[in-house]
mmCIF file of C-alpha atoms in Angstrom:
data_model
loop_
_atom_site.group_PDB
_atom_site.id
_atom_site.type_symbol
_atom_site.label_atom_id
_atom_site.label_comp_id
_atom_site.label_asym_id
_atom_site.label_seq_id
_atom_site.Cartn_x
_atom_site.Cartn_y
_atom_site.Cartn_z
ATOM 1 C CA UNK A 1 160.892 158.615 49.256
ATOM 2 C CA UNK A 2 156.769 158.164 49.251
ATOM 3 C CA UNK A 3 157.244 155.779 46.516
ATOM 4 C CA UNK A 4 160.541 153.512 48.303
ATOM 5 C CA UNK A 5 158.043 153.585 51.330
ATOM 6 C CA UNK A 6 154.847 152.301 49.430
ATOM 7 C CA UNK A 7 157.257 149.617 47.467
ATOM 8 C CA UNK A 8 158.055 148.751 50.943
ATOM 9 C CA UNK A 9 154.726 148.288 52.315
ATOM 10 C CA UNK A 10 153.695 146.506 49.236
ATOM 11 C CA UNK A 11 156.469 144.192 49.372
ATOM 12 C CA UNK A 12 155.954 143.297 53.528
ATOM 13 C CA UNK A 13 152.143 142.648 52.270
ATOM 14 C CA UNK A 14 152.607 140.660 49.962
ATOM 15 C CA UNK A 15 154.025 138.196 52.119
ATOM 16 C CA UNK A 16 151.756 138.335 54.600
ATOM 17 C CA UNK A 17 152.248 141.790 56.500
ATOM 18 C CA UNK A 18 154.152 141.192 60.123
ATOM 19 C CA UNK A 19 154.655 137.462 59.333
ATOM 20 C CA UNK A 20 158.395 137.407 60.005
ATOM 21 C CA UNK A 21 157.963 139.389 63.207
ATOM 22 C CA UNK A 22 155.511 136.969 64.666
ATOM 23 C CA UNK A 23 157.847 134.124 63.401
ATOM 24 C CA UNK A 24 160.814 135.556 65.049
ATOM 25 C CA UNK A 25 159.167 136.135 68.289
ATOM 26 C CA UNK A 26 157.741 132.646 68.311
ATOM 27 C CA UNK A 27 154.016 134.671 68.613
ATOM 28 C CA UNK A 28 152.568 131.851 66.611
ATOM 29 C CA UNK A 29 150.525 128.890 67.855
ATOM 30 C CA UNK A 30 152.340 125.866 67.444
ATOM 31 C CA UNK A 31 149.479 124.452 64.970
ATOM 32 C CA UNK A 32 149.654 127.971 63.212
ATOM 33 C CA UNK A 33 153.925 127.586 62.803
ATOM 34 C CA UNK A 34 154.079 123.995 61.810
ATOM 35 C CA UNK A 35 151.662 124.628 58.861
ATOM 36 C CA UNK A 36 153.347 128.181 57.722
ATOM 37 C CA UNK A 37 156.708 125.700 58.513
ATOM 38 C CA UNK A 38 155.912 122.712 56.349
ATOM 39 C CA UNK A 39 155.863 120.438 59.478
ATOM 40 C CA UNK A 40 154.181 117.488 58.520
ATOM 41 C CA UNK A 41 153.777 115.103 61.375
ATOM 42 C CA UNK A 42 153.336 118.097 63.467
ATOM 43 C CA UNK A 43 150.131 119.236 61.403
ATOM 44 C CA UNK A 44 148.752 115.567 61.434
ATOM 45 C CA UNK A 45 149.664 114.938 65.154
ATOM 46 C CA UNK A 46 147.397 118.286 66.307
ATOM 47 C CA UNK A 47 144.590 117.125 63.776
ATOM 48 C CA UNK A 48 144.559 113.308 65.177
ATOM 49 C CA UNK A 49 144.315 114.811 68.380
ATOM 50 C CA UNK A 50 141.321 117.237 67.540
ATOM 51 C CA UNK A 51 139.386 114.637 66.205
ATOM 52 C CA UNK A 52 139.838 112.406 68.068
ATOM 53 C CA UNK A 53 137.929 114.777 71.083
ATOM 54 C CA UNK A 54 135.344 115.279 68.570
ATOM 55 C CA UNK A 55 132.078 113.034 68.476
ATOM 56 C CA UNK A 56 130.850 114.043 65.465
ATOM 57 C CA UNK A 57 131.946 114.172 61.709
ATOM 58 C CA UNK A 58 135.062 116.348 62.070
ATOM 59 C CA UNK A 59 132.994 118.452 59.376
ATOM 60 C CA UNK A 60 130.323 119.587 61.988
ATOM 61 C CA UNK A 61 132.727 120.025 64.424
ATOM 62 C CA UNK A 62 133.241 123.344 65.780
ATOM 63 C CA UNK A 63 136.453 122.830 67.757
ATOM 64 C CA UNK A 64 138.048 121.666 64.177
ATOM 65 C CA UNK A 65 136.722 124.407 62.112
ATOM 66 C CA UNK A 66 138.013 126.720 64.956
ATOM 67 C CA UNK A 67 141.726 125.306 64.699
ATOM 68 C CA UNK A 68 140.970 125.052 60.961
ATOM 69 C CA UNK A 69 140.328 128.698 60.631
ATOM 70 C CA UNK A 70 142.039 130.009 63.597
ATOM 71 C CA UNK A 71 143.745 133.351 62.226
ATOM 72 C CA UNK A 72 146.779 134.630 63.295
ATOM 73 C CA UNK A 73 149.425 137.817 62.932
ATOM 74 C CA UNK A 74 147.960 141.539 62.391
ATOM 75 C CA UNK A 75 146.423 140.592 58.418
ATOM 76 C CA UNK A 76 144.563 137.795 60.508
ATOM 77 C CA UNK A 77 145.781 134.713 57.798
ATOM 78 C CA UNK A 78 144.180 131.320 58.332
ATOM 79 C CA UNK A 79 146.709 128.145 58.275
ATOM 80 C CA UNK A 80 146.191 127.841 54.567
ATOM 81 C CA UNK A 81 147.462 131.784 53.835
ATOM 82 C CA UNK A 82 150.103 131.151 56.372
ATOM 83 C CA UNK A 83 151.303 128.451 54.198
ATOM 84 C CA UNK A 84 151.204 130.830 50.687
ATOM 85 C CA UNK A 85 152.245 133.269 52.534
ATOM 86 C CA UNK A 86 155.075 132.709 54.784
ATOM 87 C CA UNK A 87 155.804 129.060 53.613
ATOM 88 C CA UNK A 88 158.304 130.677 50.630
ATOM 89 C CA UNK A 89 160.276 131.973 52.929
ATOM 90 C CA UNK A 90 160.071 129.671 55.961
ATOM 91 C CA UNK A 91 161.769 126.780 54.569
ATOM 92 C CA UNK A 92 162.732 124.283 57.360
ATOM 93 C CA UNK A 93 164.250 120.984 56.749
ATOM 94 C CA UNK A 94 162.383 118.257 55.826
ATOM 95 C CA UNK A 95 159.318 121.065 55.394
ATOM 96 C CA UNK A 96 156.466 120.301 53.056
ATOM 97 C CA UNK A 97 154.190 122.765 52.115
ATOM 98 C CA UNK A 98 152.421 121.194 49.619
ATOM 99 C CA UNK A 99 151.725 118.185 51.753
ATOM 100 C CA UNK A 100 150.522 119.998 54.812
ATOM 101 C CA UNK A 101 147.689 121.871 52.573
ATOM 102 C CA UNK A 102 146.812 118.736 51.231
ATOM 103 C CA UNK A 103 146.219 117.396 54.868
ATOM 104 C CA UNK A 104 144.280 120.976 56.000
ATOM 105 C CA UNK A 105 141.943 120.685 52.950
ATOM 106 C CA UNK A 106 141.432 117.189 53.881
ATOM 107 C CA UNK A 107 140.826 117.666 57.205
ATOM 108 C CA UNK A 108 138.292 121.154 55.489
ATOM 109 C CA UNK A 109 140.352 123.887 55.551
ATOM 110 C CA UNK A 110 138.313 126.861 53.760
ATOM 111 C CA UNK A 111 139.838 126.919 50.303
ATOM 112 C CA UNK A 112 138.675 130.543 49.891
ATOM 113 C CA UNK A 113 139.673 132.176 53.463
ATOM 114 C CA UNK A 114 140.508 135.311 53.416
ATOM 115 C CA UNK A 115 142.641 137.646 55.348
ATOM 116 C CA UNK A 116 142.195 141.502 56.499
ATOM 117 C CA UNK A 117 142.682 143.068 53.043
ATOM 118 C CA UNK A 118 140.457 140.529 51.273
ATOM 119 C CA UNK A 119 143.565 138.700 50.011
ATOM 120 C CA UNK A 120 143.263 135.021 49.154
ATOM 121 C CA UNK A 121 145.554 132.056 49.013
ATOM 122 C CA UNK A 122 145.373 132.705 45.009
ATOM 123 C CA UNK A 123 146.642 136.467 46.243
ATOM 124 C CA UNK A 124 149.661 135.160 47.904
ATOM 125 C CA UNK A 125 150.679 132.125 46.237
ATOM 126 C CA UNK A 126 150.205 133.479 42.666
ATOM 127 C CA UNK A 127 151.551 137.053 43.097
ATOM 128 C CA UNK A 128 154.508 138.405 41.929
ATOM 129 C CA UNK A 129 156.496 136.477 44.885
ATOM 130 C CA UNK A 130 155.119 132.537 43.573
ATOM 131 C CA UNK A 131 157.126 129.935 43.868
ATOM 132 C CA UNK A 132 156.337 126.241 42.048
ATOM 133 C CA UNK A 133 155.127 125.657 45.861
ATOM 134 C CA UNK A 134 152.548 128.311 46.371
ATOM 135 C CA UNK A 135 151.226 127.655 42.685
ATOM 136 C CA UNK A 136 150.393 124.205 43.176
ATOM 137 C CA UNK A 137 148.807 125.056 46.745
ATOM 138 C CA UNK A 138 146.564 127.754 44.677
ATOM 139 C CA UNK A 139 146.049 125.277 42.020
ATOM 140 C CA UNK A 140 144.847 122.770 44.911
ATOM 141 C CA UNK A 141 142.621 125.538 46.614
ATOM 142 C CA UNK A 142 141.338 126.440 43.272
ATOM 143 C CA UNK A 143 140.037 122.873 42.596
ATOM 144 C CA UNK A 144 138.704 122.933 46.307
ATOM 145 C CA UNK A 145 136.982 125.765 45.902
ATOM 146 C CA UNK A 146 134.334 124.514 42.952
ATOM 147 C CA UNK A 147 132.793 122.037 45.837
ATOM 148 C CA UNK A 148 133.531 123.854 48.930
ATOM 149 C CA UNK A 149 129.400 125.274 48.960
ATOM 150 C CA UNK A 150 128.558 121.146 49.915
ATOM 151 C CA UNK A 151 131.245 120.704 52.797
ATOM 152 C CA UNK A 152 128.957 120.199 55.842
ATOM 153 C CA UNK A 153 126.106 119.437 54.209
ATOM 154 C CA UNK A 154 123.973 116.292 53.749
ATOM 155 C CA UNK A 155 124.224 114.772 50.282
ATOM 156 C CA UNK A 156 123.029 111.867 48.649
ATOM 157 C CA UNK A 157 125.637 109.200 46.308
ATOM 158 C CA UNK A 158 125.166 108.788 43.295
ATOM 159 C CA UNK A 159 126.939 108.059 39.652
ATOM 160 C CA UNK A 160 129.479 106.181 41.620
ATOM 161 C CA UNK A 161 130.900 102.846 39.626
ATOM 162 C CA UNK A 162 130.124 100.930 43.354
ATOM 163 C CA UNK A 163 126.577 100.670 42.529
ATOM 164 C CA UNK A 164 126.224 99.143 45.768
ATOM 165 C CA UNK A 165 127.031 102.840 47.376
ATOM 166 C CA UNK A 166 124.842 105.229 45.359
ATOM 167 C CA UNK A 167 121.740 105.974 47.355
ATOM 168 C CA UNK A 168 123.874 106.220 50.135
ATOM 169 C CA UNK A 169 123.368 109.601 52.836
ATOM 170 C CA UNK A 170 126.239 111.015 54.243
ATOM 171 C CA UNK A 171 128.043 114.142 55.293
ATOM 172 C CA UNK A 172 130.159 115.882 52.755
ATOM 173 C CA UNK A 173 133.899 116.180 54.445
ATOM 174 C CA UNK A 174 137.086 118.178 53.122
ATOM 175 C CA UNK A 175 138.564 117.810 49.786
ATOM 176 C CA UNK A 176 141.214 115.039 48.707
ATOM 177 C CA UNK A 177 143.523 116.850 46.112
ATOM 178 C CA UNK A 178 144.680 113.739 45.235
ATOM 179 C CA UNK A 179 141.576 112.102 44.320
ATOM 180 C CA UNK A 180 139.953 115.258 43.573
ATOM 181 C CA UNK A 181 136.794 114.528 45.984
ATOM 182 C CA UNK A 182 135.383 115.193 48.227
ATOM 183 C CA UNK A 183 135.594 113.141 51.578
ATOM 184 C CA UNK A 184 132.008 111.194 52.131
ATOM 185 C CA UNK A 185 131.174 110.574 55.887
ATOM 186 C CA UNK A 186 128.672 107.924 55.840
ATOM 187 C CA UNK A 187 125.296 107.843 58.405
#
């Protein structure tokens, strides 16, 4: 019976602890259950909205990294682990996963946010429960990751093939998985 209970716990953890309790209670934030639902226009509507208040580069920005980071349910998972986490199993219709983490890392979304127990988006989204979903939002994160020490910062262009931009200062900005850059905000 000690091992069905541990299988148990293990199981309910790793997919993101209390997750279905807080969904069925409607305890999340609305920003927090359109990203763990794939709600697209719902994600970019809150984000337009935030920046929008912000004078700034949304990078600097406290209020965004707040909503960016905000953590919610008892393991304490950011929008990005709601979305590895929960996002398997909370499939709505018309839901896109992939394409709301695409818009959170644009918008600078910590790539390597952890939870409670440590546990990453890699943790969740390329555990024993991955789906093709969660693996490409860990494969996004992972790419992320490798420049995530400049977002904030002040850097310099260079090596670009507009020669009339290198030299350039600006703010370094979220990551574009598309492009697989980093967004420039220019001074």
């Amino acid at each position: 019976q000690t091992e069905a209970k541990r299988d148990a716990a293990r199981e309910m953890y790793s997919i993101g602890g209390d997750i279905h309790q807080h969904l069925v209670d409607n305890a999340l934030s609305e920003f927090a259950f359109a990203c763990a639902a794939g709600v697209v226009h719902s994600v970019q509507k809150i984000l337009d909205k935030m920046e929008i208040k912000v004078t700034k580069p949304s990078c600097r920005s406290d209020e965004m990294k707040k909503l960016l980071e905000s953590r919610e349910t008892s393991l304490r998972l950011s929008p990005l682990l709601l979305i590895t986490s929960a996002g398997k199993n909370c499939k709505m219709p018309g839901g896109n996963h992939e394409e709301v983490a695409k818009i959170l890392l644009k918008y600078g979304a910590s790539p390597t946010a952890k939870d409670v127990l440590g546990k990453t988006v890699a943790h969740y989204g390329a555990g024993a429960f991955a789906t093709d979903m969660t693996l490409k939002v860990v494969d996004m994160c992972i790419r992320a990751a490798q420049t995530s020490h400049l977002y904030g910062k002040d850097v310099k262009l260079h090596g670009l093939n507009n020669i009339e931009m290198n030299g350039l200062q600006g703010v370094a900005g979220g990551f574009d998985p598309d492009s697989g850059r980093r967004l420039i905000f220019l001074a």
